[in-house]
Coordinates of C-alpha atoms in Angstrom, one line a residue:
M1 CA 87.9 90.8 94.7
S2 CA 88.0 87.0 95.3
K3 CA 91.3 85.3 94.5
Y4 CA 91.4 82.4 92.0
V5 CA 91.8 78.7 92.7
L6 CA 93.8 76.9 90.0
I7 CA 92.4 73.4 89.1
A8 CA 94.9 71.1 87.4
D9 CA 93.4 67.8 86.2
D10 CA 93.6 66.1 82.8
Q11 CA 89.8 65.1 82.9
A12 CA 87.6 68.0 81.7
E13 CA 84.6 66.6 83.5
V14 CA 86.5 66.6 86.8
R15 CA 87.7 70.2 86.3
E16 CA 84.1 71.3 85.5
W17 CA 82.7 69.4 88.5
V18 CA 85.2 70.9 91.0
A19 CA 84.8 74.3 89.5
D20 CA 81.1 74.2 90.0
I21 CA 81.6 73.3 93.7
L22 CA 84.1 76.1 94.1
R23 CA 81.8 78.6 92.5
E24 CA 79.0 77.6 94.9
L25 CA 81.6 78.3 97.7
G26 CA 82.1 81.8 96.3
R27 CA 85.5 81.1 94.6
A28 CA 86.6 82.0 91.1
T29 CA 88.6 79.4 89.2
V30 CA 91.2 79.0 86.4
E31 CA 91.7 75.5 84.9
T32 CA 94.3 73.6 83.0
G33 CA 94.5 70.0 81.8
R34 CA 98.3 69.9 81.7
A35 CA 100.6 69.5 84.7
D36 CA 103.4 71.3 82.9
Q37 CA 101.3 74.4 82.9
V38 CA 100.9 74.6 86.6
L39 CA 104.2 76.5 87.4
P40 CA 103.8 78.9 84.4
L41 CA 100.2 79.8 85.5
I42 CA 101.4 80.3 89.1
Q43 CA 104.1 82.6 88.0
E44 CA 101.8 84.5 85.6
M45 CA 99.0 85.0 88.0
G46 CA 101.1 85.7 91.1
D47 CA 99.1 87.0 94.1
A48 CA 95.8 86.6 92.2
L49 CA 96.0 82.9 93.0
S50 CA 95.1 81.7 96.5
M51 CA 95.7 77.9 96.0
V52 CA 96.2 75.0 93.6
L53 CA 94.1 71.9 93.3
L54 CA 96.4 69.4 91.7
D55 CA 95.6 65.9 90.4
L56 CA 98.5 63.4 90.6
D57 CA 97.5 61.1 87.7
F58 CA 97.8 62.8 84.3
G59 CA 97.6 61.1 80.9
Q60 CA 100.4 58.9 79.5
G61 CA 103.2 60.9 78.0
Q62 CA 102.4 64.0 80.1
M63 CA 104.3 65.4 83.1
G64 CA 102.8 63.9 86.3
G65 CA 101.3 65.8 89.2
M66 CA 104.1 64.8 91.6
D67 CA 106.7 66.3 89.1
A68 CA 104.6 69.4 88.8
L69 CA 104.5 69.8 92.6
R70 CA 108.3 69.3 92.9
Q71 CA 108.8 71.9 90.1
V72 CA 106.6 74.4 92.0
R73 CA 108.5 74.0 95.3
E74 CA 111.9 74.0 93.6
A75 CA 111.0 77.3 92.0
G76 CA 110.5 78.7 95.5
C77 CA 106.7 79.1 95.1
Q78 CA 105.0 78.8 98.5
I79 CA 101.4 78.8 97.3
P80 CA 99.2 76.1 99.0
V81 CA 98.9 73.0 96.8
V82 CA 96.0 70.6 97.7
I83 CA 96.2 67.2 96.0
L84 CA 93.2 65.7 94.3
T85 CA 93.4 62.0 94.5
G86 CA 91.2 59.0 93.5
K87 CA 89.8 56.6 96.1
G88 CA 92.5 54.2 97.3
S89 CA 95.4 56.5 96.3
V90 CA 96.1 57.8 99.8
R91 CA 99.7 56.4 99.8
A92 CA 100.5 58.6 96.8
A93 CA 98.9 61.6 98.5
V94 CA 101.0 61.1 101.6
E95 CA 104.1 61.1 99.4
A96 CA 102.9 64.3 97.9
L97 CA 102.6 65.8 101.4
K98 CA 106.2 64.9 102.0
A99 CA 107.1 66.6 98.8
G100 CA 105.5 69.9 99.9
A101 CA 101.8 69.6 99.3
T102 CA 99.6 71.4 101.8
D103 CA 96.7 68.9 102.0
F104 CA 94.8 66.3 100.0
I105 CA 91.2 65.4 99.3
E106 CA 89.6 62.3 97.7
K107 CA 87.4 62.7 94.6
D108 CA 84.4 61.0 96.0
A109 CA 80.7 61.8 96.8
H110 CA 81.8 63.8 99.8
V111 CA 84.2 66.0 97.9
E112 CA 82.1 69.2 98.4
D113 CA 82.4 69.0 102.2
T114 CA 86.1 68.0 102.2
L115 CA 86.9 70.7 99.7
A116 CA 85.1 73.3 101.8
A117 CA 87.1 72.1 104.8
A118 CA 90.4 72.2 102.9
L119 CA 89.7 75.7 101.7
S120 CA 89.0 76.8 105.3
R121 CA 92.3 75.2 106.5
V122 CA 94.3 76.8 103.7
E123 CA 92.8 80.2 104.3
R124 CA 93.4 80.0 108.1
F125 CA 97.0 79.0 107.3
A126 CA 97.4 82.0 104.9
Q127 CA 96.1 84.3 107.6
V128 CA 98.7 83.0 110.1
V129 CA 101.5 83.4 107.5
A130 CA 100.4 86.9 106.8
E131 CA 100.2 87.8 110.5
N132 CA 103.7 86.3 111.0
R133 CA 105.0 88.4 108.1
R134 CA 103.4 91.5 109.6
L135 CA 105.0 90.8 113.0
R136 CA 108.4 90.2 111.4
E137 CA 108.0 93.5 109.6
E138 CA 107.0 95.2 112.8
L139 CA 110.1 93.9 114.6
R140 CA 112.5 94.5 111.7
G141 CA 113.0 98.2 112.3
V142 CA 113.7 97.7 116.0
Q143 CA 116.0 94.7 115.4
E144 CA 118.1 96.8 113.1
I145 CA 118.8 99.3 115.9
V146 CA 121.8 97.7 117.6
G147 CA 122.9 98.6 121.1
E148 CA 122.5 97.3 124.7
S149 CA 123.5 100.5 126.5
T150 CA 121.1 102.2 128.9
A151 CA 120.8 105.1 126.5
M152 CA 119.8 102.8 123.6
R153 CA 117.4 100.9 125.7
E154 CA 115.6 104.2 126.4
V155 CA 115.5 104.9 122.7
L156 CA 113.9 101.5 122.1
A157 CA 111.4 102.0 124.9
Q158 CA 110.4 105.4 123.4
I159 CA 109.9 103.7 119.9
E160 CA 107.7 101.1 121.5
R161 CA 105.7 103.8 123.4
L162 CA 105.4 106.4 120.6
G163 CA 105.0 104.0 117.6
P164 CA 101.2 103.6 118.0
V165 CA 100.6 107.3 118.9
P166 CA 99.2 109.1 115.8
R167 CA 101.2 112.3 116.4
P168 CA 104.4 113.8 114.9
V169 CA 107.7 112.8 116.6
L170 CA 111.0 114.8 116.4
V171 CA 114.1 112.6 116.2
V172 CA 117.3 114.5 117.3
G173 CA 120.8 113.3 116.8
E174 CA 124.2 114.1 115.3
R175 CA 125.0 113.1 111.8
G176 CA 125.3 109.3 111.3
T177 CA 123.5 108.3 114.5
G178 CA 120.7 106.5 112.6
K179 CA 117.8 109.0 112.7
E180 CA 116.0 107.5 109.6
L181 CA 116.3 104.0 111.2
V182 CA 114.5 105.2 114.3
A183 CA 111.9 106.9 112.1
R184 CA 111.4 103.6 110.2
A185 CA 111.1 101.7 113.5
L186 CA 108.4 104.1 114.6
H187 CA 106.5 103.5 111.3
E188 CA 106.8 99.7 111.6
N189 CA 105.5 99.8 115.2
S190 CA 102.5 101.9 114.2
P191 CA 99.0 101.0 112.8
R192 CA 100.3 102.5 109.6
R193 CA 102.9 99.8 109.1
E194 CA 101.1 98.5 106.0
G195 CA 101.2 102.0 104.4
P196 CA 104.1 103.7 102.7
F197 CA 107.2 105.1 104.4
I198 CA 108.4 108.1 102.3
A199 CA 111.7 109.8 103.2
V200 CA 112.8 113.3 102.2
N201 CA 116.2 114.9 102.9
C202 CA 115.3 118.6 103.2
A203 CA 118.9 119.6 103.2
A204 CA 119.5 118.0 99.8
I205 CA 116.7 120.0 98.0
P206 CA 116.6 123.8 97.7
D207 CA 113.4 125.4 99.1
G208 CA 112.2 126.4 95.6
L209 CA 112.3 122.7 94.6
L210 CA 111.3 121.3 97.9
E211 CA 107.7 122.7 97.7
C212 CA 107.2 120.9 94.4
E213 CA 108.9 117.7 95.7
L214 CA 106.6 117.6 98.8
F215 CA 103.3 119.0 97.5
G216 CA 103.5 118.1 93.8
Q217 CA 102.7 120.2 90.8
E218 CA 99.6 120.6 88.6
E219 CA 99.9 120.3 84.9
N220 CA 100.2 123.8 83.3
A221 CA 99.4 124.2 79.6
F222 CA 101.0 127.6 79.3
D223 CA 104.6 126.7 80.4
G224 CA 104.4 123.0 79.6
A225 CA 104.9 121.9 83.2
P226 CA 103.8 118.3 83.6
F227 CA 101.8 116.9 86.5
K228 CA 104.0 115.7 89.4
E229 CA 102.8 113.8 92.4
G230 CA 104.3 115.0 95.7
R231 CA 105.7 113.1 98.6
F232 CA 102.6 114.0 100.7
D233 CA 100.5 112.3 98.1
R234 CA 102.7 109.2 98.0
A235 CA 102.7 109.0 101.9
D236 CA 98.9 109.0 102.1
G237 CA 97.9 106.4 104.6
G238 CA 101.5 106.0 105.9
T239 CA 104.4 108.0 107.2
L240 CA 106.4 111.0 105.8
F241 CA 109.9 111.3 107.2
L242 CA 111.3 114.8 106.9
D243 CA 115.1 114.7 107.5
E244 CA 117.1 117.8 108.4
V245 CA 114.0 120.0 108.9
G246 CA 116.3 122.7 110.3
N247 CA 117.4 123.5 106.8
M248 CA 114.0 124.7 105.6
G249 CA 113.6 128.4 104.9
P250 CA 111.1 130.6 106.8
E251 CA 108.5 130.8 103.9
F252 CA 108.5 127.1 103.4
Q253 CA 108.2 126.5 107.2
R254 CA 104.9 128.3 107.0
K255 CA 103.6 126.1 104.3
I256 CA 104.7 122.9 105.9
L257 CA 103.2 123.9 109.2
R258 CA 99.8 124.3 107.5
A259 CA 100.1 120.9 105.8
I260 CA 101.0 119.2 109.1
E261 CA 98.3 121.0 111.1
Y262 CA 95.4 120.6 108.7
H263 CA 96.5 117.6 106.7
S264 CA 95.9 119.5 103.5
F265 CA 97.8 121.5 100.9
E266 CA 97.7 122.8 97.4
R267 CA 100.0 121.6 94.6
V268 CA 102.3 124.1 92.9
Q269 CA 100.3 126.0 90.3
G270 CA 97.1 124.4 91.7
T271 CA 94.1 125.8 93.5
E272 CA 92.4 122.6 94.7
T273 CA 92.9 121.7 98.3
I274 CA 94.3 118.2 98.6
R275 CA 93.6 116.3 101.9
V276 CA 95.8 113.5 103.0
D277 CA 96.2 111.1 106.0
V278 CA 99.9 111.3 106.8
R279 CA 101.9 111.0 110.0
V280 CA 105.0 113.2 109.9
I281 CA 108.2 112.2 111.6
A282 CA 110.9 114.8 111.5
A283 CA 114.6 114.7 112.2
T284 CA 117.4 117.2 112.8
N285 CA 121.1 117.4 113.8
A286 CA 120.7 121.1 114.6
D287 CA 119.7 122.9 117.9
L288 CA 116.2 124.0 116.9
Q289 CA 115.7 125.8 120.2
A290 CA 118.7 128.0 119.4
A291 CA 117.4 128.5 115.9
I292 CA 114.1 129.6 117.4
R293 CA 115.8 132.2 119.6
Q294 CA 117.7 133.4 116.5
G295 CA 114.5 133.7 114.5
A296 CA 115.6 131.1 112.0
F297 CA 113.0 128.5 112.9
R298 CA 109.3 128.9 113.7
A299 CA 108.3 128.1 117.3
D300 CA 104.8 127.0 116.2
L301 CA 106.3 124.6 113.7
Y302 CA 108.6 123.2 116.4
D303 CA 105.6 122.7 118.7
R304 CA 103.7 120.9 116.0
L305 CA 106.7 118.6 115.1
A306 CA 107.8 117.8 118.7
F307 CA 104.7 116.2 120.2
D308 CA 107.5 114.1 121.7
T309 CA 111.2 114.0 121.0
I310 CA 113.6 111.0 120.7
R311 CA 117.3 111.9 121.2
I312 CA 119.7 109.4 119.8
P313 CA 123.0 109.5 121.7
P314 CA 126.3 109.7 119.8
I315 CA 128.7 106.8 120.0
R316 CA 131.0 108.7 122.5
E317 CA 128.1 108.5 125.0
R318 CA 127.5 104.8 124.5
T319 CA 130.9 103.2 123.8
E320 CA 129.7 100.0 125.3
D321 CA 127.8 99.5 122.1
V322 CA 130.8 99.6 119.8
D323 CA 131.5 95.8 120.2
S324 CA 128.0 94.8 119.1
L325 CA 127.8 97.4 116.4
A326 CA 131.2 96.3 114.9
R327 CA 130.2 92.6 114.9
H328 CA 126.7 93.5 113.4
F329 CA 128.2 95.5 110.5
A330 CA 130.8 92.8 109.8
R331 CA 128.1 90.1 109.6
R332 CA 125.8 92.3 107.5
F333 CA 128.6 93.2 105.0
H334 CA 129.5 89.5 104.7
E335 CA 125.9 88.8 103.8
E336 CA 125.7 91.7 101.3
V337 CA 128.9 91.2 99.4
A338 CA 130.0 87.8 98.0
G339 CA 133.5 86.7 98.9
V340 CA 133.9 89.0 101.9
P341 CA 134.7 87.1 105.2
V342 CA 133.1 87.8 108.6
L343 CA 135.7 89.9 110.5
E344 CA 136.9 88.5 113.9
F345 CA 137.8 91.3 116.3
T346 CA 140.3 90.7 119.0
D347 CA 139.7 92.2 122.5
A348 CA 142.5 94.6 121.9
A349 CA 141.0 95.7 118.5
L350 CA 137.6 96.4 120.2
T351 CA 139.3 98.3 123.0
A352 CA 141.0 100.5 120.3
M353 CA 137.7 101.0 118.6
R354 CA 135.9 102.0 121.8
A355 CA 138.6 104.7 122.4
A356 CA 138.2 106.3 118.9
P357 CA 136.1 109.5 118.7
W358 CA 133.8 108.5 115.8
P359 CA 132.6 112.0 114.9
G360 CA 130.5 110.4 112.1
N361 CA 129.0 108.0 114.7
V362 CA 127.3 104.8 113.5
R363 CA 127.7 105.6 109.8
E364 CA 131.4 106.2 110.2
L365 CA 131.8 103.0 112.3
K366 CA 129.9 101.0 109.7
N367 CA 132.1 102.4 106.8
F368 CA 135.2 101.7 108.9
V369 CA 134.2 98.1 109.4
E370 CA 133.4 97.6 105.7
R371 CA 136.8 99.1 104.7
L372 CA 138.5 96.7 107.0
A373 CA 136.7 93.8 105.5
T374 CA 137.7 94.8 101.9
R375 CA 141.3 95.7 102.6
L376 CA 142.6 93.2 105.1
S377 CA 144.0 89.9 103.7
E378 CA 142.6 87.9 106.6
P379 CA 139.5 88.1 108.8
R380 CA 141.3 88.5 112.1
V381 CA 141.4 92.2 113.2
E382 CA 144.1 93.2 115.6
A383 CA 144.6 96.5 117.4
A384 CA 147.4 97.4 115.1
H385 CA 145.0 97.3 112.1
V386 CA 142.5 99.5 113.9
N387 CA 145.1 102.1 114.9
S388 CA 146.7 102.1 111.4
F389 CA 143.3 102.6 109.7
L390 CA 142.3 105.4 112.2
Q391 CA 145.5 107.4 111.7
P392 CA 145.5 110.3 109.2
G393 CA 146.3 108.7 105.9
G394 CA 146.1 105.2 107.5
Q395 CA 143.2 104.2 105.3
A396 CA 144.9 105.1 102.1
A397 CA 148.1 103.3 103.3
A398 CA 146.1 100.2 104.2
A399 CA 144.4 100.3 100.8
S400 CA 147.7 100.3 99.0
S401 CA 149.2 97.6 101.2
A402 CA 146.2 95.3 100.8
D403 CA 146.7 92.2 98.7
P404 CA 144.7 92.9 95.5
G405 CA 145.0 89.3 94.4
V406 CA 143.1 87.8 97.4
G407 CA 139.6 86.5 96.5
P408 CA 137.7 86.3 93.2
F409 CA 138.0 89.3 90.9
A410 CA 134.3 90.1 90.8
S411 CA 133.8 90.0 94.5
R412 CA 136.8 92.2 95.1
V413 CA 135.6 94.8 92.6
E414 CA 132.1 94.7 94.1
A415 CA 133.5 95.2 97.6
F416 CA 135.7 98.1 96.5
E417 CA 132.8 99.7 94.8
H418 CA 130.7 99.3 98.0
S419 CA 133.5 100.8 100.0
L420 CA 134.0 103.7 97.6
L421 CA 130.3 104.6 97.8
T422 CA 130.1 104.5 101.6
T423 CA 133.3 106.6 101.9
A424 CA 131.9 109.3 99.6
L425 CA 128.6 109.3 101.5
D426 CA 130.5 109.6 104.8
A427 CA 132.7 112.5 103.5
A428 CA 129.5 114.3 102.3
G429 CA 127.8 113.9 105.7
G430 CA 125.2 111.6 104.1
N431 CA 124.2 114.2 101.4
R432 CA 123.7 112.1 98.3
R433 CA 124.0 115.0 95.9
K434 CA 127.3 116.0 97.3
A435 CA 128.5 112.4 97.2
A436 CA 127.4 112.1 93.6
A437 CA 129.3 115.3 92.7
A438 CA 132.5 114.1 94.4
L439 CA 132.3 110.8 92.5
E440 CA 131.6 112.7 89.3
L441 CA 128.3 110.7 88.9
S442 CA 124.8 111.9 88.1
Y443 CA 122.4 111.8 91.0
D444 CA 120.4 109.0 89.3
Q445 CA 123.6 107.0 88.7
L446 CA 124.5 107.2 92.4
R447 CA 121.0 106.2 93.4
R448 CA 121.1 103.1 91.2
L449 CA 124.5 102.1 92.7
L450 CA 123.3 102.6 96.2
A451 CA 120.2 100.5 95.5
K452 CA 122.5 97.8 93.9
H453 CA 124.6 97.6 97.0
H454 CA 121.7 98.0 99.5
I455 CA 123.3 101.1 101.0
G456 CA 121.1 103.3 103.1
S457 CA 121.0 104.7 106.6
P458 CA 122.7 102.6 109.2

């Protein structure tokens, strides 16, 4: 479907003339005779608009075209705006370019040619912008994976190599190492990057409910069960991330094997075979080979999931990354929470952090840095602070000794709420249902709070 071009000119005959030219060029149009309607129309039509043709000279007593242009740019709208100007008004058009216009054309006998050329330039520019956005998205997942150690360089090389391969990948790592982040990076570096990325924590959902969650459910008039779309449906054309696959029971392993192998399934209480185009990326912190020997995990499912395997090393195997991780989390927390300063780590503090065991790995280190940021009265972090916080009971002691009066009330409350959520998640091993129970919240309440604070996998 062709996108619309907005024509804003106070002369009806000009609007009609330009609209006829655009229709001959295969473009649909929407028109207004008032400059003060330009921004509302842009906001109302959103992505349905491809560009704006804006006259500068509106009738006396009306908002002018230059003011409308400034209003659009001040509102943060980046839509291309091409100025329509009368002959001899080039100086005003140049001023409009300085104010954020994309191009200008004169309303003369050659307007059809110049309008076609302007459209071509705008569309080429839009393609470049879209490609740049795609490349940024492609790099985003990898850029979020912090680490310069040899082990992490190998992980990044595997992501680059396996991302474009349309086969399942098994991501292996201890809790908190960032398995979902690696899965997202694989998705962003694949031809499916424009499709959905759907994540499911298999450990958080009982097998009886997991089947309905993944495959969906047909409406049933007898028991009143409503239709439910499954995660496989939602991931069609994209990637389905199955976290903690080692927790799936034997019967469900058989069903998931068929779905992965044949790209098809039946919904609960359904008979129709549904076909989907989904790439599966699985993750586990368990020893699946040992589970196979014990009869707890199917060897054929393992073979199907592990076309290739990416192992994420724990922090104790890449202590040289602690410095960059700590600084990264300090900067990110500063950006997320108003009023929180960027922590400055002394060399002694970083040495103490490298010596710590970090059994919760990157997630634990992230939570630790955020707690430091919310509980210290100044941004400089000394070794004594690190050692105090790492000692049993040290975090509680630090919390009670922190100055509650430092900083604006709202930002301190927001920072404490963020810290409370991350602490509960860490204590629950990343299991959101357990964290919600510990905080005496419903699962939906916890999800809303996590979304509010942009808390996800590290």
